Amino acid sequence: MSRSVMKIALIGAGGITRAHLPGLVSLGEVRVFSVEGAAELAAEWNLEVLPSYEEALAWADVVDICTPTHTHFELARQALEAGVDVICEKPLCRTSADAQTLVDIAASSGRVLLPAHVVRFFPAYVALHDAVQAGGIGELAVLRFARSGTYPAWSTWFGNEEHSGGLVMDLMIHDLDQARWLAGPVTSVFATQVETRAGGDNGAGGDGGGDADSASASSSDSAVPAASRIAGCHCILTHASGAISYIRGVWGAQSTVFETSFHVAGDGGYLEYESRDDYLIRTNGLDVSKRSIVPASNADDPYGNELREFVAHIEGRTTARVSALDGVMAVRLAEAALESIRTGKAVAFDEGAGGASACGEGVVCGCAKEDVK
Protein backbone atom coordinates (compact mmCIF):
# COMPACT_ATOMS: atom_id res chain seq x y z
CA MET A 1 0.00 0.00 0.00
CA SER A 2 1.46 3.34 -1.05
CA ARG A 3 1.60 6.30 1.29
CA SER A 4 1.83 9.89 0.04
CA VAL A 5 4.54 10.82 2.53
CA MET A 6 6.11 8.00 4.51
CA LYS A 7 6.83 8.81 8.14
CA ILE A 8 10.17 7.27 9.15
CA ALA A 9 11.42 7.19 12.74
CA LEU A 10 15.19 6.78 12.90
CA ILE A 11 16.04 4.98 16.13
CA GLY A 12 19.57 5.66 17.35
CA ALA A 13 22.13 8.38 16.74
CA GLY A 14 25.40 6.47 16.33
CA GLY A 15 27.81 6.47 13.42
CA ILE A 16 25.75 4.22 11.13
CA THR A 17 22.86 6.71 11.17
CA ARG A 18 25.01 9.10 9.09
CA ALA A 19 25.13 6.44 6.38
CA HIS A 20 21.35 5.91 6.51
CA LEU A 21 20.22 9.53 6.63
CA PRO A 22 20.98 10.68 3.04
CA GLY A 23 18.72 7.92 1.75
CA LEU A 24 16.08 8.28 4.44
CA VAL A 25 15.48 12.01 3.95
CA SER A 26 14.85 11.39 0.25
CA LEU A 27 12.14 8.84 1.04
CA GLY A 28 9.84 10.64 3.46
CA GLU A 29 9.60 12.69 6.62
CA VAL A 30 12.28 11.61 9.09
CA ARG A 31 12.29 12.17 12.83
CA VAL A 32 14.79 10.76 15.32
CA PHE A 33 14.61 9.12 18.71
CA SER A 34 17.69 8.09 20.67
CA VAL A 35 18.60 7.73 24.33
CA GLU A 36 21.78 9.66 23.56
CA GLY A 37 22.82 12.02 20.79
CA ALA A 38 19.39 12.74 19.29
CA ALA A 39 19.59 16.52 19.67
CA GLU A 40 23.01 16.73 18.00
CA LEU A 41 21.99 14.48 15.11
CA ALA A 42 18.70 16.35 14.63
CA ALA A 43 20.49 19.69 14.53
CA GLU A 44 22.97 18.35 12.00
CA TRP A 45 20.19 17.16 9.66
CA ASN A 46 17.44 19.64 10.55
CA LEU A 47 15.22 16.90 11.98
CA GLU A 48 12.62 16.85 14.72
CA VAL A 49 13.41 14.88 17.88
CA LEU A 50 10.82 12.39 19.11
CA PRO A 51 10.60 12.54 22.93
CA SER A 52 10.06 8.82 23.55
CA TYR A 53 10.02 5.48 21.76
CA GLU A 54 6.30 5.16 22.46
CA GLU A 55 5.68 8.47 20.69
CA ALA A 56 7.94 7.37 17.84
CA LEU A 57 5.78 4.27 17.34
CA ALA A 58 2.57 6.29 17.54
CA TRP A 59 3.83 8.64 14.82
CA ALA A 60 5.78 6.43 12.41
CA ASP A 61 4.85 4.22 9.47
CA VAL A 62 8.25 2.54 9.67
CA VAL A 63 11.18 2.52 12.09
CA ASP A 64 14.82 2.24 11.04
CA ILE A 65 16.63 0.66 14.01
CA CYS A 66 20.30 1.71 14.19
CA THR A 67 21.11 0.88 17.80
CA PRO A 68 23.51 -1.58 19.51
CA THR A 69 22.83 -5.21 18.60
CA HIS A 70 21.57 -6.33 22.00
CA THR A 71 18.75 -3.73 21.86
CA HIS A 72 17.38 -4.80 18.46
CA PHE A 73 14.96 -7.47 19.66
CA GLU A 74 12.97 -5.40 22.12
CA LEU A 75 12.80 -2.33 19.87
CA ALA A 76 11.69 -4.37 16.85
CA ARG A 77 9.23 -6.42 18.89
CA GLN A 78 7.50 -3.33 20.23
CA ALA A 79 7.33 -1.79 16.75
CA LEU A 80 5.85 -4.87 15.08
CA GLU A 81 3.28 -5.31 17.84
CA ALA A 82 2.35 -1.63 17.45
CA GLY A 83 1.67 -2.20 13.73
CA VAL A 84 4.81 -0.44 12.50
CA ASP A 85 7.03 -1.88 9.75
CA VAL A 86 10.67 -2.44 10.73
CA ILE A 87 14.02 -1.94 9.02
CA CYS A 88 16.79 -3.13 11.35
CA GLU A 89 20.55 -2.90 11.06
CA LYS A 90 22.42 -6.18 10.97
CA PRO A 91 22.59 -8.47 12.82
CA LEU A 92 18.84 -8.74 13.11
CA CYS A 93 19.20 -9.84 16.76
CA ARG A 94 21.94 -11.04 19.08
CA THR A 95 20.44 -14.56 19.04
CA SER A 96 18.72 -16.54 16.31
CA ALA A 97 15.92 -17.47 18.73
CA ASP A 98 15.07 -13.79 19.16
CA ALA A 99 15.40 -13.19 15.43
CA GLN A 100 13.00 -16.04 14.65
CA THR A 101 10.57 -14.68 17.23
CA LEU A 102 10.55 -11.36 15.35
CA VAL A 103 9.89 -13.19 12.08
CA ASP A 104 6.93 -14.95 13.68
CA ILE A 105 5.56 -11.70 15.10
CA ALA A 106 5.90 -10.00 11.70
CA ALA A 107 4.02 -12.83 10.04
CA SER A 108 1.21 -12.89 12.60
CA SER A 109 0.84 -9.10 12.65
CA GLY A 110 1.04 -8.63 8.88
CA ARG A 111 3.99 -6.25 9.16
CA VAL A 112 7.24 -6.10 7.20
CA LEU A 113 10.60 -6.91 8.85
CA LEU A 114 13.77 -6.31 6.83
CA PRO A 115 17.40 -6.75 8.01
CA ALA A 116 19.88 -4.21 6.63
CA HIS A 117 22.53 -6.47 5.09
CA VAL A 118 23.93 -3.61 3.05
CA VAL A 119 26.79 -5.54 1.39
CA ARG A 120 24.14 -7.07 -0.90
CA PHE A 121 23.85 -3.54 -2.32
CA PHE A 122 27.54 -2.70 -2.80
CA PRO A 123 28.31 -2.53 -6.54
CA ALA A 124 31.08 -5.13 -6.62
CA TYR A 125 29.00 -7.65 -4.69
CA VAL A 126 25.94 -6.94 -6.84
CA ALA A 127 28.05 -7.59 -9.94
CA LEU A 128 29.38 -10.81 -8.38
CA HIS A 129 25.89 -12.07 -7.53
CA ASP A 130 24.54 -11.20 -10.98
CA ALA A 131 27.42 -13.02 -12.67
CA VAL A 132 27.00 -16.13 -10.52
CA GLN A 133 23.23 -16.17 -11.08
CA ALA A 134 23.79 -15.90 -14.84
CA GLY A 135 26.19 -18.87 -14.78
CA GLY A 136 29.12 -16.69 -15.76
CA ILE A 137 31.71 -18.77 -13.87
CA GLY A 138 29.85 -22.07 -13.89
CA GLU A 139 29.18 -24.20 -10.82
CA LEU A 140 30.74 -22.65 -7.73
CA ALA A 141 33.62 -24.51 -6.10
CA VAL A 142 35.62 -22.25 -3.76
CA LEU A 143 34.62 -18.85 -2.37
CA ARG A 144 37.02 -16.66 -0.38
CA PHE A 145 35.98 -13.50 1.44
CA ALA A 146 38.02 -11.13 3.61
CA ARG A 147 37.02 -8.06 5.61
CA SER A 148 39.22 -6.02 7.95
CA GLY A 149 39.06 -2.75 9.85
CA THR A 150 40.04 -1.17 13.14
CA TYR A 151 38.94 -2.70 16.43
CA PRO A 152 35.79 -0.65 17.22
CA ALA A 153 37.14 1.22 20.24
CA TRP A 154 34.72 4.12 19.84
CA SER A 155 31.99 2.34 21.84
CA THR A 156 32.38 -0.22 24.62
CA TRP A 157 29.48 -2.50 23.63
CA PHE A 158 31.33 -3.82 20.55
CA GLY A 159 33.94 -5.46 22.77
CA ASN A 160 31.32 -7.14 24.92
CA GLU A 161 30.54 -10.39 23.11
CA GLU A 162 27.27 -10.85 25.00
CA HIS A 163 26.08 -7.57 23.54
CA SER A 164 27.61 -7.55 20.04
CA GLY A 165 28.56 -11.13 19.21
CA GLY A 166 32.09 -9.84 18.67
CA LEU A 167 34.05 -9.91 15.44
CA VAL A 168 32.06 -12.81 13.99
CA MET A 169 28.56 -11.42 14.46
CA ASP A 170 29.33 -7.75 13.96
CA LEU A 171 31.76 -7.77 11.01
CA MET A 172 32.02 -11.25 9.49
CA ILE A 173 28.25 -11.66 9.34
CA HIS A 174 28.39 -9.65 6.10
CA ASP A 175 30.43 -12.37 4.40
CA LEU A 176 28.59 -15.24 6.06
CA ASP A 177 25.49 -13.80 4.42
CA GLN A 178 27.29 -13.38 1.09
CA ALA A 179 28.49 -16.99 1.09
CA ARG A 180 24.98 -18.32 1.68
CA TRP A 181 23.47 -15.87 -0.86
CA LEU A 182 25.87 -17.06 -3.54
CA ALA A 183 26.49 -20.75 -2.81
CA GLY A 184 23.26 -21.73 -1.08
CA PRO A 185 22.47 -23.73 2.05
CA VAL A 186 25.25 -24.56 4.51
CA THR A 187 25.79 -27.99 6.07
CA SER A 188 28.73 -27.38 8.42
CA VAL A 189 30.65 -24.52 10.03
CA PHE A 190 34.18 -24.51 11.44
CA ALA A 191 35.90 -21.44 12.88
CA THR A 192 38.93 -20.44 14.90
CA GLN A 193 39.72 -17.05 16.46
CA VAL A 194 42.64 -15.36 18.17
CA GLU A 195 42.51 -12.08 20.07
CA THR A 196 45.42 -10.20 21.60
CA ARG A 197 45.20 -8.84 25.12
CA ALA A 198 47.11 -6.07 26.83
CA GLY A 199 50.71 -7.17 27.26
CA GLY A 200 50.64 -9.43 24.21
CA ASP A 201 48.77 -12.41 25.65
CA ASN A 202 46.54 -14.27 23.23
CA GLY A 203 43.15 -15.89 23.61
CA ALA A 204 42.47 -18.61 21.06
CA GLY A 205 39.49 -20.75 20.25
CA GLY A 206 39.40 -24.06 18.44
CA ASP A 207 42.84 -25.33 17.57
CA GLY A 208 44.44 -21.90 18.01
CA GLY A 209 46.33 -22.96 21.13
CA GLY A 210 44.22 -21.64 24.02
CA ASP A 211 41.57 -23.20 26.20
CA ALA A 212 38.09 -23.52 24.75
CA ASP A 213 36.63 -20.46 26.46
CA SER A 214 39.56 -18.07 26.19
CA ALA A 215 38.59 -16.32 22.95
CA SER A 216 35.09 -15.62 24.17
CA ALA A 217 36.39 -14.42 27.52
CA SER A 218 38.98 -12.12 25.99
CA SER A 219 36.47 -10.44 23.69
CA SER A 220 34.21 -9.58 26.61
CA ASP A 221 36.90 -8.57 29.13
CA SER A 222 36.09 -4.93 29.82
CA ALA A 223 39.39 -4.50 31.72
CA VAL A 224 41.34 -4.65 28.45
CA PRO A 225 41.36 -1.25 26.65
CA ALA A 226 39.57 -1.67 23.33
CA ALA A 227 42.17 0.44 21.52
CA SER A 228 44.83 -2.16 22.40
CA ARG A 229 42.90 -5.17 21.11
CA ILE A 230 43.36 -7.02 17.83
CA ALA A 231 41.13 -9.93 16.82
CA GLY A 232 41.30 -12.29 13.87
CA CYS A 233 39.01 -15.13 12.82
CA HIS A 234 38.91 -17.74 10.05
CA CYS A 235 35.67 -19.51 9.23
CA ILE A 236 35.01 -22.38 6.80
CA LEU A 237 31.51 -23.13 5.50
CA THR A 238 30.65 -26.33 3.67
CA HIS A 239 27.64 -25.91 1.39
CA ALA A 240 25.08 -28.54 0.42
CA SER A 241 26.20 -28.07 -3.20
CA GLY A 242 29.74 -29.18 -2.29
CA ALA A 243 31.17 -25.66 -2.54
CA ILE A 244 33.47 -24.41 0.23
CA SER A 245 33.57 -20.85 1.55
CA TYR A 246 36.58 -19.46 3.42
CA ILE A 247 35.91 -16.27 5.38
CA ARG A 248 38.53 -14.15 7.15
CA GLY A 249 37.75 -11.24 9.45
CA VAL A 250 40.08 -8.87 11.30
CA TRP A 251 39.53 -6.18 13.87
CA GLY A 252 42.99 -4.65 13.71
CA ALA A 253 45.10 -1.90 15.25
CA GLN A 254 43.70 1.62 15.22
CA SER A 255 45.81 2.41 12.12
CA THR A 256 44.19 -0.41 10.10
CA VAL A 257 42.64 0.70 6.80
CA PHE A 258 39.20 -0.78 6.12
CA GLU A 259 39.40 -3.29 3.25
CA THR A 260 37.28 -6.02 1.73
CA SER A 261 37.94 -8.61 -0.93
CA PHE A 262 36.55 -11.73 -2.56
CA HIS A 263 37.78 -14.48 -4.90
CA VAL A 264 35.01 -16.73 -6.15
CA ALA A 265 35.90 -19.65 -8.41
CA GLY A 266 33.72 -22.03 -10.36
CA ASP A 267 34.28 -24.65 -13.03
CA GLY A 268 33.96 -21.92 -15.68
CA GLY A 269 36.35 -19.31 -14.28
CA TYR A 270 36.60 -16.90 -11.37
CA LEU A 271 35.85 -13.37 -10.22
CA GLU A 272 38.00 -11.46 -7.75
CA TYR A 273 37.85 -8.04 -6.17
CA GLU A 274 39.84 -5.95 -3.70
CA SER A 275 38.44 -2.68 -2.41
CA ARG A 276 41.91 -1.08 -2.59
CA ASP A 277 41.97 -1.58 -6.39
CA ASP A 278 39.66 1.28 -7.37
CA TYR A 279 36.55 -0.90 -7.41
CA LEU A 280 37.48 -3.23 -10.24
CA ILE A 281 36.31 -6.81 -10.56
CA ARG A 282 38.78 -9.09 -12.34
CA THR A 283 37.36 -12.01 -14.23
CA ASN A 284 39.00 -14.99 -15.87
CA GLY A 285 37.06 -17.60 -17.78
CA LEU A 286 38.32 -20.89 -19.16
CA ASP A 287 38.29 -19.21 -22.58
CA VAL A 288 41.33 -16.94 -22.22
CA SER A 289 40.01 -14.64 -24.96
CA LYS A 290 37.17 -13.65 -22.62
CA ARG A 291 39.49 -12.46 -19.84
CA SER A 292 38.44 -8.98 -18.80
CA ILE A 293 38.31 -6.32 -16.12
CA VAL A 294 34.83 -5.11 -15.25
CA PRO A 295 34.33 -1.74 -13.51
CA ALA A 296 32.15 -1.83 -10.41
CA SER A 297 31.28 1.82 -9.97
CA ASN A 298 31.55 3.23 -6.45
CA ALA A 299 29.32 6.14 -7.47
CA ASP A 300 26.22 4.36 -6.17
CA ASP A 301 25.06 4.88 -2.61
CA PRO A 302 24.61 1.32 -1.26
CA TYR A 303 22.81 2.48 1.88
CA GLY A 304 20.48 4.69 -0.14
CA ASN A 305 19.82 1.91 -2.65
CA GLU A 306 19.09 -0.49 0.19
CA LEU A 307 16.62 1.86 1.87
CA ARG A 308 14.91 2.74 -1.42
CA GLU A 309 14.41 -0.94 -2.16
CA PHE A 310 13.13 -1.59 1.36
CA VAL A 311 10.60 1.24 1.12
CA ALA A 312 9.48 0.00 -2.30
CA HIS A 313 9.01 -3.45 -0.74
CA ILE A 314 6.97 -2.01 2.13
CA GLU A 315 4.82 -0.14 -0.39
CA GLY A 316 4.31 -3.33 -2.44
CA ARG A 317 6.22 -2.14 -5.52
CA THR A 318 9.02 -4.74 -5.47
CA THR A 319 10.45 -7.66 -3.52
CA ALA A 320 13.53 -6.88 -1.43
CA ARG A 321 16.61 -8.97 -2.22
CA VAL A 322 17.10 -9.73 1.49
CA SER A 323 14.41 -11.15 3.74
CA ALA A 324 13.88 -11.47 7.47
CA LEU A 325 14.64 -15.17 7.17
CA ASP A 326 17.98 -14.32 5.54
CA GLY A 327 18.66 -12.24 8.65
CA VAL A 328 17.82 -15.21 10.88
CA MET A 329 20.10 -17.51 8.89
CA ALA A 330 22.99 -15.04 9.07
CA VAL A 331 22.68 -14.94 12.86
CA ARG A 332 22.46 -18.74 12.99
CA LEU A 333 25.67 -19.04 10.94
CA ALA A 334 27.42 -16.58 13.25
CA GLU A 335 26.23 -18.55 16.28
CA ALA A 336 27.54 -21.78 14.72
CA ALA A 337 30.92 -20.11 14.14
CA LEU A 338 31.04 -18.93 17.76
CA GLU A 339 30.16 -22.44 18.94
CA SER A 340 32.95 -23.88 16.79
CA ILE A 341 35.41 -21.36 18.24
CA ARG A 342 34.35 -22.36 21.74
CA THR A 343 34.56 -26.12 21.20
CA GLY A 344 37.27 -26.41 18.56
CA LYS A 345 34.97 -28.66 16.52
CA ALA A 346 33.00 -28.31 13.29
CA VAL A 347 29.30 -27.62 13.88
CA ALA A 348 26.66 -29.36 11.77
CA PHE A 349 24.21 -26.89 10.25
CA ASP A 350 20.68 -27.62 9.04
CA GLU A 351 18.62 -24.78 7.61
CA GLY A 352 15.47 -26.84 8.08
CA ALA A 353 12.22 -26.62 6.22
CA GLY A 354 12.12 -22.83 6.44
CA GLY A 355 15.23 -22.22 4.35
CA ALA A 356 13.55 -20.35 1.47
CA SER A 357 14.27 -16.64 1.36
CA ALA A 358 11.61 -15.41 -1.08
CA CYS A 359 9.15 -12.83 0.22
CA GLY A 360 5.76 -14.18 1.18
CA GLU A 361 6.78 -17.81 1.81
CA GLY A 362 4.94 -18.04 5.10
CA VAL A 363 7.29 -16.71 7.77
CA VAL A 364 9.51 -14.27 5.94
CA CYS A 365 7.59 -11.05 6.44
CA GLY A 366 4.03 -9.96 6.87
CA CYS A 367 3.32 -8.84 3.31
CA ALA A 368 1.26 -11.03 0.98
CA LYS A 369 3.19 -12.23 -2.05
CA GLU A 370 0.34 -11.54 -4.42
CA ASP A 371 0.35 -7.88 -3.34
CA VAL A 372 4.00 -7.40 -4.29
CA LYS A 373 4.27 -5.96 -7.80
PDB file of N, CA and C in Angstrom, residues 155-196:
ATOM      1  N   SER A 155      33.113   2.622  20.950  1.00  0.00           N
ATOM      2  CA  SER A 155      31.988   2.342  21.841  1.00  0.00           C
ATOM      3  C   SER A 155      32.225   1.006  22.530  1.00  0.00           C
ATOM      4  N   THR A 156      31.989   0.957  23.840  1.00  0.00           N
ATOM      5  CA  THR A 156      32.375  -0.215  24.619  1.00  0.00           C
ATOM      6  C   THR A 156      31.555  -1.464  24.311  1.00  0.00           C
ATOM      7  N   TRP A 157      30.330  -1.320  23.806  1.00  0.00           N
ATOM      8  CA  TRP A 157      29.484  -2.502  23.626  1.00  0.00           C
ATOM      9  C   TRP A 157      30.020  -3.440  22.556  1.00  0.00           C
ATOM     10  N   PHE A 158      30.784  -2.939  21.587  1.00  0.00           N
ATOM     11  CA  PHE A 158      31.330  -3.818  20.549  1.00  0.00           C
ATOM     12  C   PHE A 158      32.224  -4.899  21.157  1.00  0.00           C
ATOM     13  N   GLY A 159      33.013  -4.525  22.157  1.00  0.00           N
ATOM     14  CA  GLY A 159      33.943  -5.464  22.767  1.00  0.00           C
ATOM     15  C   GLY A 159      33.317  -6.416  23.756  1.00  0.00           C
ATOM     16  N   ASN A 160      32.040  -6.249  24.030  1.00  0.00           N
ATOM     17  CA  ASN A 160      31.316  -7.143  24.925  1.00  0.00           C
ATOM     18  C   ASN A 160      30.581  -8.170  24.066  1.00  0.00           C
ATOM     19  N   GLU A 161      31.101  -9.389  24.016  1.00  0.00           N
ATOM     20  CA  GLU A 161      30.539 -10.393  23.110  1.00  0.00           C
ATOM     21  C   GLU A 161      29.086 -10.706  23.416  1.00  0.00           C
ATOM     22  N   GLU A 162      28.676 -10.607  24.669  1.00  0.00           N
ATOM     23  CA  GLU A 162      27.274 -10.854  25.001  1.00  0.00           C
ATOM     24  C   GLU A 162      26.365  -9.818  24.365  1.00  0.00           C
ATOM     25  N   HIS A 163      26.877  -8.632  24.143  1.00  0.00           N
ATOM     26  CA  HIS A 163      26.079  -7.566  23.537  1.00  0.00           C
ATOM     27  C   HIS A 163      26.186  -7.543  22.016  1.00  0.00           C
ATOM     28  N   SER A 164      27.383  -7.740  21.477  1.00  0.00           N
ATOM     29  CA  SER A 164      27.607  -7.554  20.043  1.00  0.00           C
ATOM     30  C   SER A 164      27.788  -8.841  19.250  1.00  0.00           C
ATOM     31  N   GLY A 165      28.176  -9.925  19.936  1.00  0.00           N
ATOM     32  CA  GLY A 165      28.563 -11.129  19.209  1.00  0.00           C
ATOM     33  C   GLY A 165      29.991 -11.072  18.710  1.00  0.00           C
ATOM     34  N   GLY A 166      30.683  -9.955  19.016  1.00  0.00           N
ATOM     35  CA  GLY A 166      32.094  -9.844  18.674  1.00  0.00           C
ATOM     36  C   GLY A 166      32.359  -9.735  17.186  1.00  0.00           C
ATOM     37  N   LEU A 167      33.588 -10.002  16.830  1.00  0.00           N
ATOM     38  CA  LEU A 167      34.048  -9.908  15.443  1.00  0.00           C
ATOM     39  C   LEU A 167      33.173 -10.712  14.497  1.00  0.00           C
ATOM     40  N   VAL A 168      32.810 -11.922  14.879  1.00  0.00           N
ATOM     41  CA  VAL A 168      32.059 -12.812  13.988  1.00  0.00           C
ATOM     42  C   VAL A 168      30.688 -12.234  13.658  1.00  0.00           C
ATOM     43  N   MET A 169      29.947 -11.840  14.683  1.00  0.00           N
ATOM     44  CA  MET A 169      28.564 -11.425  14.457  1.00  0.00           C
ATOM     45  C   MET A 169      28.455  -9.973  13.998  1.00  0.00           C
ATOM     46  N   ASP A 170      29.424  -9.145  14.352  1.00  0.00           N
ATOM     47  CA  ASP A 170      29.330  -7.745  13.958  1.00  0.00           C
ATOM     48  C   ASP A 170      29.929  -7.476  12.586  1.00  0.00           C
ATOM     49  N   LEU A 171      31.077  -8.064  12.281  1.00  0.00           N
ATOM     50  CA  LEU A 171      31.764  -7.771  11.014  1.00  0.00           C
ATOM     51  C   LEU A 171      31.640  -8.912  10.009  1.00  0.00           C
ATOM     52  N   MET A 172      31.974 -10.126  10.434  1.00  0.00           N
ATOM     53  CA  MET A 172      32.022 -11.249   9.495  1.00  0.00           C
ATOM     54  C   MET A 172      30.639 -11.702   9.033  1.00  0.00           C
ATOM     55  N   ILE A 173      29.601 -11.280   9.730  1.00  0.00           N
ATOM     56  CA  ILE A 173      28.249 -11.660   9.336  1.00  0.00           C
ATOM     57  C   ILE A 173      27.939 -11.190   7.917  1.00  0.00           C
ATOM     58  N   HIS A 174      28.574 -10.107   7.480  1.00  0.00           N
ATOM     59  CA  HIS A 174      28.392  -9.654   6.101  1.00  0.00           C
ATOM     60  C   HIS A 174      28.774 -10.764   5.117  1.00  0.00           C
ATOM     61  N   ASP A 175      29.929 -11.377   5.339  1.00  0.00           N
ATOM     62  CA  ASP A 175      30.432 -12.373   4.396  1.00  0.00           C
ATOM     63  C   ASP A 175      29.818 -13.746   4.626  1.00  0.00           C
ATOM     64  N   LEU A 176      29.391 -14.033   5.843  1.00  0.00           N
ATOM     65  CA  LEU A 176      28.594 -15.242   6.064  1.00  0.00           C
ATOM     66  C   LEU A 176      27.314 -15.163   5.235  1.00  0.00           C
ATOM     67  N   ASP A 177      26.696 -13.995   5.227  1.00  0.00           N
ATOM     68  CA  ASP A 177      25.486 -13.797   4.417  1.00  0.00           C
ATOM     69  C   ASP A 177      25.800 -13.892   2.932  1.00  0.00           C
ATOM     70  N   GLN A 178      26.917 -13.304   2.503  1.00  0.00           N
ATOM     71  CA  GLN A 178      27.290 -13.380   1.093  1.00  0.00           C
ATOM     72  C   GLN A 178      27.507 -14.815   0.639  1.00  0.00           C
ATOM     73  N   ALA A 179      28.197 -15.596   1.463  1.00  0.00           N
ATOM     74  CA  ALA A 179      28.487 -16.986   1.090  1.00  0.00           C
ATOM     75  C   ALA A 179      27.195 -17.770   0.889  1.00  0.00           C
ATOM     76  N   ARG A 180      26.261 -17.606   1.803  1.00  0.00           N
ATOM     77  CA  ARG A 180      24.985 -18.316   1.683  1.00  0.00           C
ATOM     78  C   ARG A 180      24.176 -17.793   0.509  1.00  0.00           C
ATOM     79  N   TRP A 181      24.199 -16.485   0.262  1.00  0.00           N
ATOM     80  CA  TRP A 181      23.469 -15.870  -0.856  1.00  0.00           C
ATOM     81  C   TRP A 181      23.961 -16.416  -2.195  1.00  0.00           C
ATOM     82  N   LEU A 182      25.269 -16.626  -2.284  1.00  0.00           N
ATOM     83  CA  LEU A 182      25.866 -17.064  -3.544  1.00  0.00           C
ATOM     84  C   LEU A 182      25.857 -18.583  -3.716  1.00  0.00           C
ATOM     85  N   ALA A 183      26.260 -19.307  -2.679  1.00  0.00           N
ATOM     86  CA  ALA A 183      26.489 -20.752  -2.809  1.00  0.00           C
ATOM     87  C   ALA A 183      25.386 -21.601  -2.198  1.00  0.00           C
ATOM     88  N   GLY A 184      24.409 -20.978  -1.567  1.00  0.00           N
ATOM     89  CA  GLY A 184      23.264 -21.728  -1.082  1.00  0.00           C
ATOM     90  C   GLY A 184      23.438 -22.302   0.306  1.00  0.00           C
ATOM     91  N   PRO A 185      22.525 -23.208   0.677  1.00  0.00           N
ATOM     92  CA  PRO A 185      22.471 -23.732   2.048  1.00  0.00           C
ATOM     93  C   PRO A 185      23.800 -24.291   2.540  1.00  0.00           C
ATOM     94  N   VAL A 186      24.016 -24.137   3.849  1.00  0.00           N
ATOM     95  CA  VAL A 186      25.254 -24.562   4.506  1.00  0.00           C
ATOM     96  C   VAL A 186      24.983 -25.827   5.317  1.00  0.00           C
ATOM     97  N   THR A 187      25.947 -26.743   5.313  1.00  0.00           N
ATOM     98  CA  THR A 187      25.788 -27.994   6.069  1.00  0.00           C
ATOM     99  C   THR A 187      26.738 -28.101   7.251  1.00  0.00           C
ATOM    100  N   SER A 188      27.849 -27.358   7.251  1.00  0.00           N
ATOM    101  CA  SER A 188      28.732 -27.379   8.416  1.00  0.00           C
ATOM    102  C   SER A 188      29.530 -26.085   8.507  1.00  0.00           C
ATOM    103  N   VAL A 189      29.928 -25.758   9.748  1.00  0.00           N
ATOM    104  CA  VAL A 189      30.653 -24.516  10.029  1.00  0.00           C
ATOM    105  C   VAL A 189      31.828 -24.849  10.940  1.00  0.00           C
ATOM    106  N   PHE A 190      33.022 -24.390  10.561  1.00  0.00           N
ATOM    107  CA  PHE A 190      34.183 -24.506  11.441  1.00  0.00           C
ATOM    108  C   PHE A 190      34.850 -23.141  11.523  1.00  0.00           C
ATOM    109  N   ALA A 191      35.274 -22.743  12.712  1.00  0.00           N
ATOM    110  CA  ALA A 191      35.905 -21.438  12.876  1.00  0.00           C
ATOM    111  C   ALA A 191      36.943 -21.484  13.979  1.00  0.00           C
ATOM    112  N   THR A 192      37.924 -20.616  13.859  1.00  0.00           N
ATOM    113  CA  THR A 192      38.932 -20.440  14.904  1.00  0.00           C
ATOM    114  C   THR A 192      39.244 -18.960  15.017  1.00  0.00           C
ATOM    115  N   GLN A 193      39.513 -18.486  16.224  1.00  0.00           N
ATOM    116  CA  GLN A 193      39.719 -17.053  16.455  1.00  0.00           C
ATOM    117  C   GLN A 193      40.846 -16.844  17.455  1.00  0.00           C
ATOM    118  N   VAL A 194      41.592 -15.779  17.237  1.00  0.00           N
ATOM    119  CA  VAL A 194      42.638 -15.360  18.169  1.00  0.00           C
ATOM    120  C   VAL A 194      42.438 -13.885  18.452  1.00  0.00           C
ATOM    121  N   GLU A 195      42.594 -13.492  19.708  1.00  0.00           N
ATOM    122  CA  GLU A 195      42.506 -12.081  20.074  1.00  0.00           C
ATOM    123  C   GLU A 195      43.641 -11.735  21.021  1.00  0.00           C
ATOM    124  N   THR A 196      44.351 -10.641  20.711  1.00  0.00           N
ATOM    125  CA  THR A 196      45.423 -10.197  21.598  1.00  0.00           C
ATOM    126  C   THR A 196      44.835  -9.459  22.783  1.00  0.00           C
TER     127      THR A 196
END
